[in-house]
């Protein structure tokens, strides 16, 4: 298990997390990932991808611990990245494009002009057949991923900067500044609203009906989607919280948080005692201004990702995904995308990710 985090200082951090009687987090690598600050990170069972203000997406093979290549389709800051299964990645950027990537050959299958302004956030439905996106054109757009086309456009009163599906796909939420609107899938109507005092920077579904919300303060709050009531709140950091991640391991729910104070922290959440403050499992100080966070779960270990989509490992569901993938491959590839394929990737000489000590020495030498 690897905690991966990006920061303003253009570095990607990797920390090996090991569960025992007490959890331990050990520095594994630091990599000067981009020429500008990191803005997004996503993981699947093999790869970590990072997006940056330098307009590139970098790929890392976590099993081999090497830099795998770069994707150069966007012209603008990469704002959001999300994998679907093992075969596809969706990326959004300030150029208004959503790009759909095949992760086997790392080619761009489709480049969609999704918004008139920036794409601020996207989320893939657990079925893989739908995606939602929001942008600075004050719209929420639904995408039919099987046919690769726009399915529905909803006008919003203000620009939303976060959108998320629930794990069961029955509802989704949008975030506009300090307000969370909860939508029901079958009616596409708002069923409730949660309002916080400060701007919301990160949001995570812990279960189908419980949200973890953090923002421009040091507090994490758990809310019920059904009642919109705050179930628990606690001070997690000394500065604003930039990102939240969660996963489940052997029945244990773990929340991981990253903050501008430089700390990554892991918390144990007891869902049976949701009103109790989660206990701190471990923490590590990166001494950097963190911007984004993800947890790479080694498929060999008995882990189950509790993310925004319902993660499945059974062969039946894998077969269903493969069927969706085949449909996508046919529908997302057309003559207009030839130039997109030509631009799809530049692969540098594969370099191993540097150990933390080596990286620090190199940094000191370059600054001398």
mmCIF file of C-alpha atoms in Angstrom:
data_model
loop_
_atom_site.group_PDB
_atom_site.id
_atom_site.type_symbol
_atom_site.label_atom_id
_atom_site.label_comp_id
_atom_site.label_asym_id
_atom_site.label_seq_id
_atom_site.Cartn_x
_atom_site.Cartn_y
_atom_site.Cartn_z
ATOM 1 C CA UNK A 1 0.000 0.000 0.000
ATOM 2 C CA UNK A 2 1.351 3.370 -1.020
ATOM 3 C CA UNK A 3 0.210 6.847 -0.050
ATOM 4 C CA UNK A 4 0.901 9.173 -2.992
ATOM 5 C CA UNK A 5 0.605 12.940 -2.708
ATOM 6 C CA UNK A 6 1.395 15.924 -4.902
ATOM 7 C CA UNK A 7 2.349 19.420 -3.833
ATOM 8 C CA UNK A 8 3.002 22.984 -4.968
ATOM 9 C CA UNK A 9 6.723 22.222 -4.935
ATOM 10 C CA UNK A 10 6.282 20.007 -8.059
ATOM 11 C CA UNK A 11 7.145 16.792 -6.177
ATOM 12 C CA UNK A 12 5.256 13.494 -6.049
ATOM 13 C CA UNK A 13 5.709 11.763 -2.683
ATOM 14 C CA UNK A 14 5.334 8.039 -2.086
ATOM 15 C CA UNK A 15 4.990 6.534 1.394
ATOM 16 C CA UNK A 16 4.708 2.824 2.071
ATOM 17 C CA UNK A 17 1.937 2.210 4.614
ATOM 18 C CA UNK A 18 2.001 -1.035 6.570
ATOM 19 C CA UNK A 19 -0.732 -2.251 8.912
ATOM 20 C CA UNK A 20 0.456 -3.994 12.061
ATOM 21 C CA UNK A 21 -0.368 -3.647 15.745
ATOM 22 C CA UNK A 22 0.154 0.021 14.970
ATOM 23 C CA UNK A 23 0.217 1.422 11.426
ATOM 24 C CA UNK A 24 3.548 2.659 10.092
ATOM 25 C CA UNK A 25 4.278 5.013 7.208
ATOM 26 C CA UNK A 26 7.777 4.874 5.704
ATOM 27 C CA UNK A 27 9.110 7.270 3.001
ATOM 28 C CA UNK A 28 9.464 5.286 -0.224
ATOM 29 C CA UNK A 29 10.243 7.784 -2.986
ATOM 30 C CA UNK A 30 10.152 11.424 -4.005
ATOM 31 C CA UNK A 31 9.981 12.330 -7.663
ATOM 32 C CA UNK A 32 10.250 15.724 -9.334
ATOM 33 C CA UNK A 33 7.155 14.934 -11.330
ATOM 34 C CA UNK A 34 6.398 18.148 -13.215
ATOM 35 C CA UNK A 35 7.684 21.618 -14.061
ATOM 36 C CA UNK A 36 4.773 23.218 -12.187
ATOM 37 C CA UNK A 37 2.656 22.412 -9.140
ATOM 38 C CA UNK A 38 0.643 19.168 -9.082
ATOM 39 C CA UNK A 39 -3.124 19.597 -9.315
ATOM 40 C CA UNK A 40 -4.577 16.064 -9.519
ATOM 41 C CA UNK A 41 -3.667 12.437 -8.851
ATOM 42 C CA UNK A 42 -5.481 9.147 -9.578
ATOM 43 C CA UNK A 43 -4.697 5.452 -9.119
ATOM 44 C CA UNK A 44 -5.777 2.071 -10.407
ATOM 45 C CA UNK A 45 -4.412 -1.385 -9.621
ATOM 46 C CA UNK A 46 -1.116 -0.697 -11.403
ATOM 47 C CA UNK A 47 -0.615 2.944 -12.276
ATOM 48 C CA UNK A 48 -0.485 6.324 -10.603
ATOM 49 C CA UNK A 49 -1.172 9.319 -12.846
ATOM 50 C CA UNK A 50 -0.581 12.950 -11.924
ATOM 51 C CA UNK A 51 -1.834 16.155 -13.526
ATOM 52 C CA UNK A 52 -0.218 19.544 -13.265
ATOM 53 C CA UNK A 53 -0.321 23.205 -14.141
ATOM 54 C CA UNK A 54 2.356 22.373 -16.733
ATOM 55 C CA UNK A 55 -0.487 20.883 -18.866
ATOM 56 C CA UNK A 56 0.876 17.317 -18.812
ATOM 57 C CA UNK A 57 -0.212 14.016 -17.282
ATOM 58 C CA UNK A 58 2.640 11.855 -15.986
ATOM 59 C CA UNK A 59 2.273 8.075 -15.660
ATOM 60 C CA UNK A 60 4.027 5.896 -13.057
ATOM 61 C CA UNK A 61 4.138 2.122 -13.011
ATOM 62 C CA UNK A 62 3.876 1.336 -9.300
ATOM 63 C CA UNK A 63 4.686 -2.355 -9.670
ATOM 64 C CA UNK A 64 8.000 -1.611 -11.360
ATOM 65 C CA UNK A 65 8.469 1.726 -9.560
ATOM 66 C CA UNK A 66 9.385 3.522 -12.780
ATOM 67 C CA UNK A 67 8.260 6.591 -14.677
ATOM 68 C CA UNK A 68 6.186 5.247 -17.574
ATOM 69 C CA UNK A 69 5.544 8.243 -19.822
ATOM 70 C CA UNK A 70 3.613 11.476 -20.345
ATOM 71 C CA UNK A 71 0.281 12.381 -21.978
ATOM 72 C CA UNK A 72 0.206 15.672 -23.884
ATOM 73 C CA UNK A 73 -3.339 16.087 -25.164
ATOM 74 C CA UNK A 74 -4.432 19.076 -23.056
ATOM 75 C CA UNK A 75 -3.635 22.767 -23.384
ATOM 76 C CA UNK A 76 -4.260 24.014 -19.870
ATOM 77 C CA UNK A 77 -3.938 22.982 -16.249
ATOM 78 C CA UNK A 78 -5.076 19.389 -15.621
ATOM 79 C CA UNK A 79 -7.934 19.745 -13.143
ATOM 80 C CA UNK A 80 -9.259 16.197 -12.697
ATOM 81 C CA UNK A 81 -8.271 12.577 -13.343
ATOM 82 C CA UNK A 82 -10.282 9.415 -12.782
ATOM 83 C CA UNK A 83 -9.694 5.772 -13.711
ATOM 84 C CA UNK A 84 -12.447 3.362 -14.585
ATOM 85 C CA UNK A 85 -11.278 -0.185 -13.910
ATOM 86 C CA UNK A 86 -8.007 -1.266 -15.496
ATOM 87 C CA UNK A 87 -8.649 -0.111 -19.071
ATOM 88 C CA UNK A 88 -9.689 3.554 -19.082
ATOM 89 C CA UNK A 89 -8.716 6.946 -17.706
ATOM 90 C CA UNK A 90 -10.699 10.178 -18.022
ATOM 91 C CA UNK A 91 -8.962 13.542 -17.747
ATOM 92 C CA UNK A 92 -10.337 17.083 -17.616
ATOM 93 C CA UNK A 93 -8.536 20.396 -17.923
ATOM 94 C CA UNK A 94 -8.842 24.159 -18.160
ATOM 95 C CA UNK A 95 -9.019 23.881 -21.970
ATOM 96 C CA UNK A 96 -12.589 22.594 -21.556
ATOM 97 C CA UNK A 97 -11.721 19.124 -22.862
ATOM 98 C CA UNK A 98 -12.464 15.717 -21.410
ATOM 99 C CA UNK A 99 -10.114 13.088 -22.840
ATOM 100 C CA UNK A 100 -10.755 9.350 -22.711
ATOM 101 C CA UNK A 101 -7.590 7.248 -22.618
ATOM 102 C CA UNK A 102 -6.995 3.563 -23.223
ATOM 103 C CA UNK A 103 -4.573 2.557 -20.453
ATOM 104 C CA UNK A 104 -3.276 -0.518 -22.262
ATOM 105 C CA UNK A 105 -1.676 1.439 -25.116
ATOM 106 C CA UNK A 106 -2.060 4.893 -23.524
ATOM 107 C CA UNK A 107 -3.763 6.375 -26.568
ATOM 108 C CA UNK A 108 -6.468 9.014 -26.624
ATOM 109 C CA UNK A 109 -9.671 7.339 -27.811
ATOM 110 C CA UNK A 110 -11.757 10.501 -27.756
ATOM 111 C CA UNK A 111 -11.272 14.186 -27.035
ATOM 112 C CA UNK A 112 -14.569 15.896 -26.156
ATOM 113 C CA UNK A 113 -15.136 19.651 -25.965
ATOM 114 C CA UNK A 114 -17.065 19.272 -22.741
ATOM 115 C CA UNK A 115 -17.430 22.831 -21.421
ATOM 116 C CA UNK A 116 -17.153 26.376 -22.787
ATOM 117 C CA UNK A 117 -14.969 27.234 -19.806
ATOM 118 C CA UNK A 118 -12.713 25.072 -17.646
ATOM 119 C CA UNK A 119 -13.619 21.510 -16.690
ATOM 120 C CA UNK A 120 -13.470 21.701 -12.881
ATOM 121 C CA UNK A 121 -14.471 18.144 -11.901
ATOM 122 C CA UNK A 122 -15.694 14.854 -13.347
ATOM 123 C CA UNK A 123 -16.989 11.579 -11.925
ATOM 124 C CA UNK A 124 -17.655 8.196 -13.554
ATOM 125 C CA UNK A 125 -20.747 6.193 -12.600
ATOM 126 C CA UNK A 126 -19.944 2.791 -11.005
ATOM 127 C CA UNK A 127 -21.416 1.056 -14.089
ATOM 128 C CA UNK A 128 -18.940 2.831 -16.388
ATOM 129 C CA UNK A 129 -21.808 3.836 -18.704
ATOM 130 C CA UNK A 130 -22.250 7.416 -17.517
ATOM 131 C CA UNK A 131 -20.047 10.276 -16.400
ATOM 132 C CA UNK A 132 -20.826 13.682 -14.941
ATOM 133 C CA UNK A 133 -18.795 16.849 -15.323
ATOM 134 C CA UNK A 134 -19.015 20.444 -14.124
ATOM 135 C CA UNK A 135 -17.234 23.514 -15.447
ATOM 136 C CA UNK A 136 -16.883 27.271 -15.285
ATOM 137 C CA UNK A 137 -19.727 27.689 -17.799
ATOM 138 C CA UNK A 138 -22.227 27.071 -14.972
ATOM 139 C CA UNK A 139 -23.366 23.735 -16.371
ATOM 140 C CA UNK A 140 -23.565 20.157 -15.144
ATOM 141 C CA UNK A 141 -23.261 17.727 -18.039
ATOM 142 C CA UNK A 142 -24.133 14.039 -18.260
ATOM 143 C CA UNK A 143 -22.112 11.924 -20.707
ATOM 144 C CA UNK A 144 -23.173 8.657 -22.295
ATOM 145 C CA UNK A 145 -19.862 6.782 -22.278
ATOM 146 C CA UNK A 146 -21.170 3.823 -24.258
ATOM 147 C CA UNK A 147 -21.930 6.087 -27.224
ATOM 148 C CA UNK A 148 -19.378 8.790 -26.379
ATOM 149 C CA UNK A 149 -21.821 11.708 -26.534
ATOM 150 C CA UNK A 150 -23.545 14.298 -24.382
ATOM 151 C CA UNK A 151 -26.750 12.993 -22.833
ATOM 152 C CA UNK A 152 -28.044 15.889 -20.730
ATOM 153 C CA UNK A 153 -27.121 19.462 -19.786
ATOM 154 C CA UNK A 154 -28.310 21.153 -16.594
ATOM 155 C CA UNK A 155 -27.767 24.862 -16.005
ATOM 156 C CA UNK A 156 -26.517 25.829 -12.552
ATOM 157 C CA UNK A 157 -26.849 29.211 -10.846
ATOM 158 C CA UNK A 158 -23.117 29.255 -10.045
ATOM 159 C CA UNK A 159 -19.952 27.414 -11.054
ATOM 160 C CA UNK A 160 -19.569 24.047 -9.309
ATOM 161 C CA UNK A 161 -16.027 22.869 -8.550
ATOM 162 C CA UNK A 162 -16.657 19.287 -7.327
ATOM 163 C CA UNK A 163 -18.964 16.515 -8.504
ATOM 164 C CA UNK A 164 -19.101 12.960 -7.099
ATOM 165 C CA UNK A 165 -21.161 9.808 -7.559
ATOM 166 C CA UNK A 166 -22.094 7.752 -4.516
ATOM 167 C CA UNK A 167 -20.599 4.214 -4.445
ATOM 168 C CA UNK A 168 -23.960 2.634 -5.334
ATOM 169 C CA UNK A 169 -24.573 5.147 -8.131
ATOM 170 C CA UNK A 170 -28.008 6.052 -6.786
ATOM 171 C CA UNK A 171 -27.136 9.674 -6.067
ATOM 172 C CA UNK A 172 -24.545 12.311 -6.794
ATOM 173 C CA UNK A 173 -23.457 15.586 -5.241
ATOM 174 C CA UNK A 174 -22.188 18.914 -6.522
ATOM 175 C CA UNK A 175 -20.178 21.454 -4.553
ATOM 176 C CA UNK A 176 -20.541 25.188 -5.143
ATOM 177 C CA UNK A 177 -18.195 27.138 -2.837
ATOM 178 C CA UNK A 178 -19.474 26.076 0.630
ATOM 179 C CA UNK A 179 -22.682 24.310 -0.439
ATOM 180 C CA UNK A 180 -23.273 20.631 -1.250
ATOM 181 C CA UNK A 181 -26.370 19.806 -3.294
ATOM 182 C CA UNK A 182 -27.469 16.159 -3.151
ATOM 183 C CA UNK A 183 -29.190 14.782 -6.262
ATOM 184 C CA UNK A 184 -31.145 11.591 -6.793
ATOM 185 C CA UNK A 185 -30.236 9.736 -9.997
ATOM 186 C CA UNK A 186 -33.723 8.673 -11.085
ATOM 187 C CA UNK A 187 -35.215 12.179 -10.810
ATOM 188 C CA UNK A 188 -32.073 14.336 -11.313
ATOM 189 C CA UNK A 189 -33.556 16.619 -8.660
ATOM 190 C CA UNK A 190 -32.034 18.018 -5.482
ATOM 191 C CA UNK A 191 -33.112 16.041 -2.402
ATOM 192 C CA UNK A 192 -31.118 18.014 0.171
ATOM 193 C CA UNK A 193 -28.436 20.636 0.721
ATOM 194 C CA UNK A 194 -25.532 20.804 3.166
ATOM 195 C CA UNK A 195 -23.976 24.194 3.908
ATOM 196 C CA UNK A 196 -20.661 24.781 5.694
ATOM 197 C CA UNK A 197 -19.048 27.985 6.986
ATOM 198 C CA UNK A 198 -15.904 27.759 4.837
ATOM 199 C CA UNK A 199 -15.249 26.879 1.202
ATOM 200 C CA UNK A 200 -15.200 23.107 0.586
ATOM 201 C CA UNK A 201 -11.965 21.797 -0.964
ATOM 202 C CA UNK A 202 -12.549 18.041 -0.742
ATOM 203 C CA UNK A 203 -15.439 15.630 -0.384
ATOM 204 C CA UNK A 204 -15.606 11.851 -0.117
ATOM 205 C CA UNK A 205 -18.397 9.274 0.135
ATOM 206 C CA UNK A 206 -17.545 7.035 3.099
ATOM 207 C CA UNK A 207 -20.658 4.915 2.528
ATOM 208 C CA UNK A 208 -23.627 5.294 0.177
ATOM 209 C CA UNK A 209 -25.189 7.762 2.605
ATOM 210 C CA UNK A 210 -22.311 9.284 4.618
ATOM 211 C CA UNK A 211 -20.123 12.106 3.317
ATOM 212 C CA UNK A 212 -16.775 13.289 4.649
ATOM 213 C CA UNK A 213 -16.360 16.999 3.930
ATOM 214 C CA UNK A 214 -13.288 19.187 4.419
ATOM 215 C CA UNK A 215 -12.330 22.666 3.340
ATOM 216 C CA UNK A 216 -10.580 25.892 4.154
ATOM 217 C CA UNK A 217 -10.270 25.075 7.834
ATOM 218 C CA UNK A 218 -8.755 22.297 9.946
ATOM 219 C CA UNK A 219 -12.016 20.412 10.506
ATOM 220 C CA UNK A 220 -13.365 17.215 8.936
ATOM 221 C CA UNK A 221 -17.110 16.717 9.186
ATOM 222 C CA UNK A 222 -19.235 13.635 8.520
ATOM 223 C CA UNK A 223 -22.717 14.295 7.202
ATOM 224 C CA UNK A 224 -25.757 12.133 6.539
ATOM 225 C CA UNK A 225 -27.009 12.491 2.963
ATOM 226 C CA UNK A 226 -30.492 11.516 4.111
ATOM 227 C CA UNK A 227 -30.934 14.028 6.951
ATOM 228 C CA UNK A 228 -28.174 16.490 5.915
ATOM 229 C CA UNK A 229 -27.183 16.580 9.604
ATOM 230 C CA UNK A 230 -23.602 16.665 10.843
ATOM 231 C CA UNK A 231 -22.875 13.313 12.522
ATOM 232 C CA UNK A 232 -19.379 14.154 13.779
ATOM 233 C CA UNK A 233 -16.678 16.786 13.429
ATOM 234 C CA UNK A 234 -13.075 16.913 14.605
ATOM 235 C CA UNK A 235 -9.899 18.928 14.139
ATOM 236 C CA UNK A 236 -7.632 16.904 11.852
ATOM 237 C CA UNK A 237 -4.838 19.354 10.941
ATOM 238 C CA UNK A 238 -3.283 22.713 11.787
ATOM 239 C CA UNK A 239 -4.117 24.228 8.401
ATOM 240 C CA UNK A 240 -6.646 23.850 5.600
ATOM 241 C CA UNK A 241 -7.338 20.294 4.397
ATOM 242 C CA UNK A 242 -6.671 19.826 0.688
ATOM 243 C CA UNK A 243 -7.776 16.256 0.032
ATOM 244 C CA UNK A 244 -9.465 13.202 1.589
ATOM 245 C CA UNK A 245 -9.174 9.571 0.535
ATOM 246 C CA UNK A 246 -10.755 6.464 2.061
ATOM 247 C CA UNK A 247 -10.489 2.709 1.768
ATOM 248 C CA UNK A 248 -11.529 -0.433 3.599
ATOM 249 C CA UNK A 249 -9.154 -3.132 4.773
ATOM 250 C CA UNK A 250 -10.348 -6.300 6.519
ATOM 251 C CA UNK A 251 -13.443 -4.527 7.801
ATOM 252 C CA UNK A 252 -11.479 -1.497 8.983
ATOM 253 C CA UNK A 253 -12.448 1.861 7.443
ATOM 254 C CA UNK A 254 -9.446 4.113 7.021
ATOM 255 C CA UNK A 255 -9.596 7.821 6.191
ATOM 256 C CA UNK A 256 -6.465 9.486 4.791
ATOM 257 C CA UNK A 257 -6.129 13.280 4.850
ATOM 258 C CA UNK A 258 -3.611 15.717 3.359
ATOM 259 C CA UNK A 259 -3.221 19.312 4.446
ATOM 260 C CA UNK A 260 -1.398 22.527 3.628
ATOM 261 C CA UNK A 261 0.419 22.009 6.940
ATOM 262 C CA UNK A 262 2.465 19.298 5.172
ATOM 263 C CA UNK A 263 1.056 16.332 7.074
ATOM 264 C CA UNK A 264 -0.580 13.197 5.701
ATOM 265 C CA UNK A 265 -2.618 11.453 8.387
ATOM 266 C CA UNK A 266 -4.422 8.111 8.559
ATOM 267 C CA UNK A 267 -7.525 7.708 10.740
ATOM 268 C CA UNK A 268 -9.527 4.693 11.868
ATOM 269 C CA UNK A 269 -13.267 5.254 11.467
ATOM 270 C CA UNK A 270 -15.743 3.039 13.314
ATOM 271 C CA UNK A 271 -18.972 3.205 11.307
ATOM 272 C CA UNK A 272 -20.870 1.663 14.210
ATOM 273 C CA UNK A 273 -19.812 4.631 16.322
ATOM 274 C CA UNK A 274 -19.934 7.327 13.663
ATOM 275 C CA UNK A 275 -20.506 10.054 16.261
ATOM 276 C CA UNK A 276 -17.171 9.244 17.900
ATOM 277 C CA UNK A 277 -14.044 11.048 16.736
ATOM 278 C CA UNK A 278 -11.898 8.736 14.546
ATOM 279 C CA UNK A 279 -8.645 7.600 16.138
ATOM 280 C CA UNK A 280 -5.325 8.645 14.598
ATOM 281 C CA UNK A 281 -3.442 5.636 13.221
ATOM 282 C CA UNK A 282 -0.271 7.387 12.057
ATOM 283 C CA UNK A 283 1.024 10.558 10.433
ATOM 284 C CA UNK A 284 3.961 11.775 8.361
ATOM 285 C CA UNK A 285 5.293 15.284 7.739
ATOM 286 C CA UNK A 286 6.220 15.877 4.080
ATOM 287 C CA UNK A 287 7.341 19.470 4.801
ATOM 288 C CA UNK A 288 5.608 20.515 1.575
ATOM 289 C CA UNK A 289 2.374 22.326 0.703
ATOM 290 C CA UNK A 290 0.223 19.376 -0.326
ATOM 291 C CA UNK A 291 -2.414 19.706 -3.042
ATOM 292 C CA UNK A 292 -3.732 16.212 -3.882
ATOM 293 C CA UNK A 293 -3.767 12.692 -2.468
ATOM 294 C CA UNK A 294 -4.519 9.077 -3.415
ATOM 295 C CA UNK A 295 -3.827 5.603 -2.041
ATOM 296 C CA UNK A 296 -2.423 2.920 -4.336
ATOM 297 C CA UNK A 297 -3.616 -0.462 -3.109
ATOM 298 C CA UNK A 298 -1.524 -3.445 -4.132
ATOM 299 C CA UNK A 299 -3.916 -5.940 -5.725
ATOM 300 C CA UNK A 300 -2.054 -8.787 -4.047
ATOM 301 C CA UNK A 301 -3.068 -7.555 -0.611
ATOM 302 C CA UNK A 302 -6.578 -8.134 0.666
ATOM 303 C CA UNK A 303 -7.825 -4.584 0.269
ATOM 304 C CA UNK A 304 -11.047 -3.097 -0.930
ATOM 305 C CA UNK A 305 -11.149 0.473 -2.106
ATOM 306 C CA UNK A 306 -13.999 2.463 -0.614
ATOM 307 C CA UNK A 307 -13.979 5.273 -3.149
ATOM 308 C CA UNK A 308 -16.623 7.136 -5.118
ATOM 309 C CA UNK A 309 -17.464 4.070 -7.181
ATOM 310 C CA UNK A 310 -18.335 0.525 -6.103
ATOM 311 C CA UNK A 311 -15.082 -1.359 -6.556
ATOM 312 C CA UNK A 312 -15.595 -4.958 -7.620
ATOM 313 C CA UNK A 313 -13.177 -7.843 -8.056
ATOM 314 C CA UNK A 314 -15.403 -10.754 -9.044
ATOM 315 C CA UNK A 315 -14.918 -12.293 -12.483
ATOM 316 C CA UNK A 316 -18.584 -11.672 -13.360
ATOM 317 C CA UNK A 317 -18.164 -7.917 -12.929
ATOM 318 C CA UNK A 318 -14.826 -7.974 -14.722
ATOM 319 C CA UNK A 319 -16.568 -9.622 -17.689
ATOM 320 C CA UNK A 320 -19.235 -6.910 -17.594
ATOM 321 C CA UNK A 321 -16.530 -4.231 -17.577
ATOM 322 C CA UNK A 322 -14.818 -5.895 -20.526
ATOM 323 C CA UNK A 323 -18.076 -5.766 -22.459
ATOM 324 C CA UNK A 324 -18.422 -2.053 -21.722
ATOM 325 C CA UNK A 325 -14.812 -1.496 -22.707
ATOM 326 C CA UNK A 326 -15.345 -3.175 -26.081
ATOM 327 C CA UNK A 327 -18.358 -0.972 -26.755
ATOM 328 C CA UNK A 328 -16.429 2.134 -25.759
ATOM 329 C CA UNK A 329 -13.545 1.211 -27.986
ATOM 330 C CA UNK A 330 -15.810 1.085 -31.020
ATOM 331 C CA UNK A 331 -17.773 4.231 -30.258
ATOM 332 C CA UNK A 332 -14.949 6.427 -28.985
ATOM 333 C CA UNK A 333 -12.687 6.000 -32.009
ATOM 334 C CA UNK A 334 -13.425 7.924 -35.188
ATOM 335 C CA UNK A 335 -11.649 9.737 -38.024
ATOM 336 C CA UNK A 336 -11.683 13.096 -36.223
ATOM 337 C CA UNK A 337 -9.502 11.672 -33.470
ATOM 338 C CA UNK A 338 -6.513 10.793 -35.665
ATOM 339 C CA UNK A 339 -4.666 13.941 -34.620
ATOM 340 C CA UNK A 340 -5.461 13.179 -31.000
ATOM 341 C CA UNK A 341 -3.832 9.764 -31.362
ATOM 342 C CA UNK A 342 -0.773 11.288 -32.967
ATOM 343 C CA UNK A 343 -0.355 13.602 -29.966
ATOM 344 C CA UNK A 344 -1.214 10.965 -27.446
ATOM 345 C CA UNK A 345 2.077 10.366 -25.674
ATOM 346 C CA UNK A 346 5.735 11.124 -25.400
ATOM 347 C CA UNK A 347 7.581 8.366 -23.605
ATOM 348 C CA UNK A 348 10.866 9.428 -22.036
ATOM 349 C CA UNK A 349 13.576 6.983 -21.144
ATOM 350 C CA UNK A 350 12.089 5.040 -18.260
ATOM 351 C CA UNK A 351 13.548 6.212 -14.980
ATOM 352 C CA UNK A 352 13.257 4.632 -11.570
ATOM 353 C CA UNK A 353 11.552 6.680 -8.894
ATOM 354 C CA UNK A 354 14.184 8.153 -6.621
ATOM 355 C CA UNK A 355 14.499 7.193 -2.968
ATOM 356 C CA UNK A 356 13.832 10.146 -0.644
ATOM 357 C CA UNK A 357 17.448 10.597 0.451
ATOM 358 C CA UNK A 358 18.742 10.593 -3.122
ATOM 359 C CA UNK A 359 16.143 13.135 -4.094
ATOM 360 C CA UNK A 360 17.029 15.463 -1.256
ATOM 361 C CA UNK A 361 20.707 15.383 -2.177
ATOM 362 C CA UNK A 362 19.910 16.147 -5.787
ATOM 363 C CA UNK A 363 17.696 19.045 -4.756
ATOM 364 C CA UNK A 364 20.400 20.538 -2.546
ATOM 365 C CA UNK A 365 22.952 20.291 -5.334
ATOM 366 C CA UNK A 366 20.658 21.951 -7.853
ATOM 367 C CA UNK A 367 19.867 24.813 -5.502
ATOM 368 C CA UNK A 368 23.488 25.348 -4.550
#
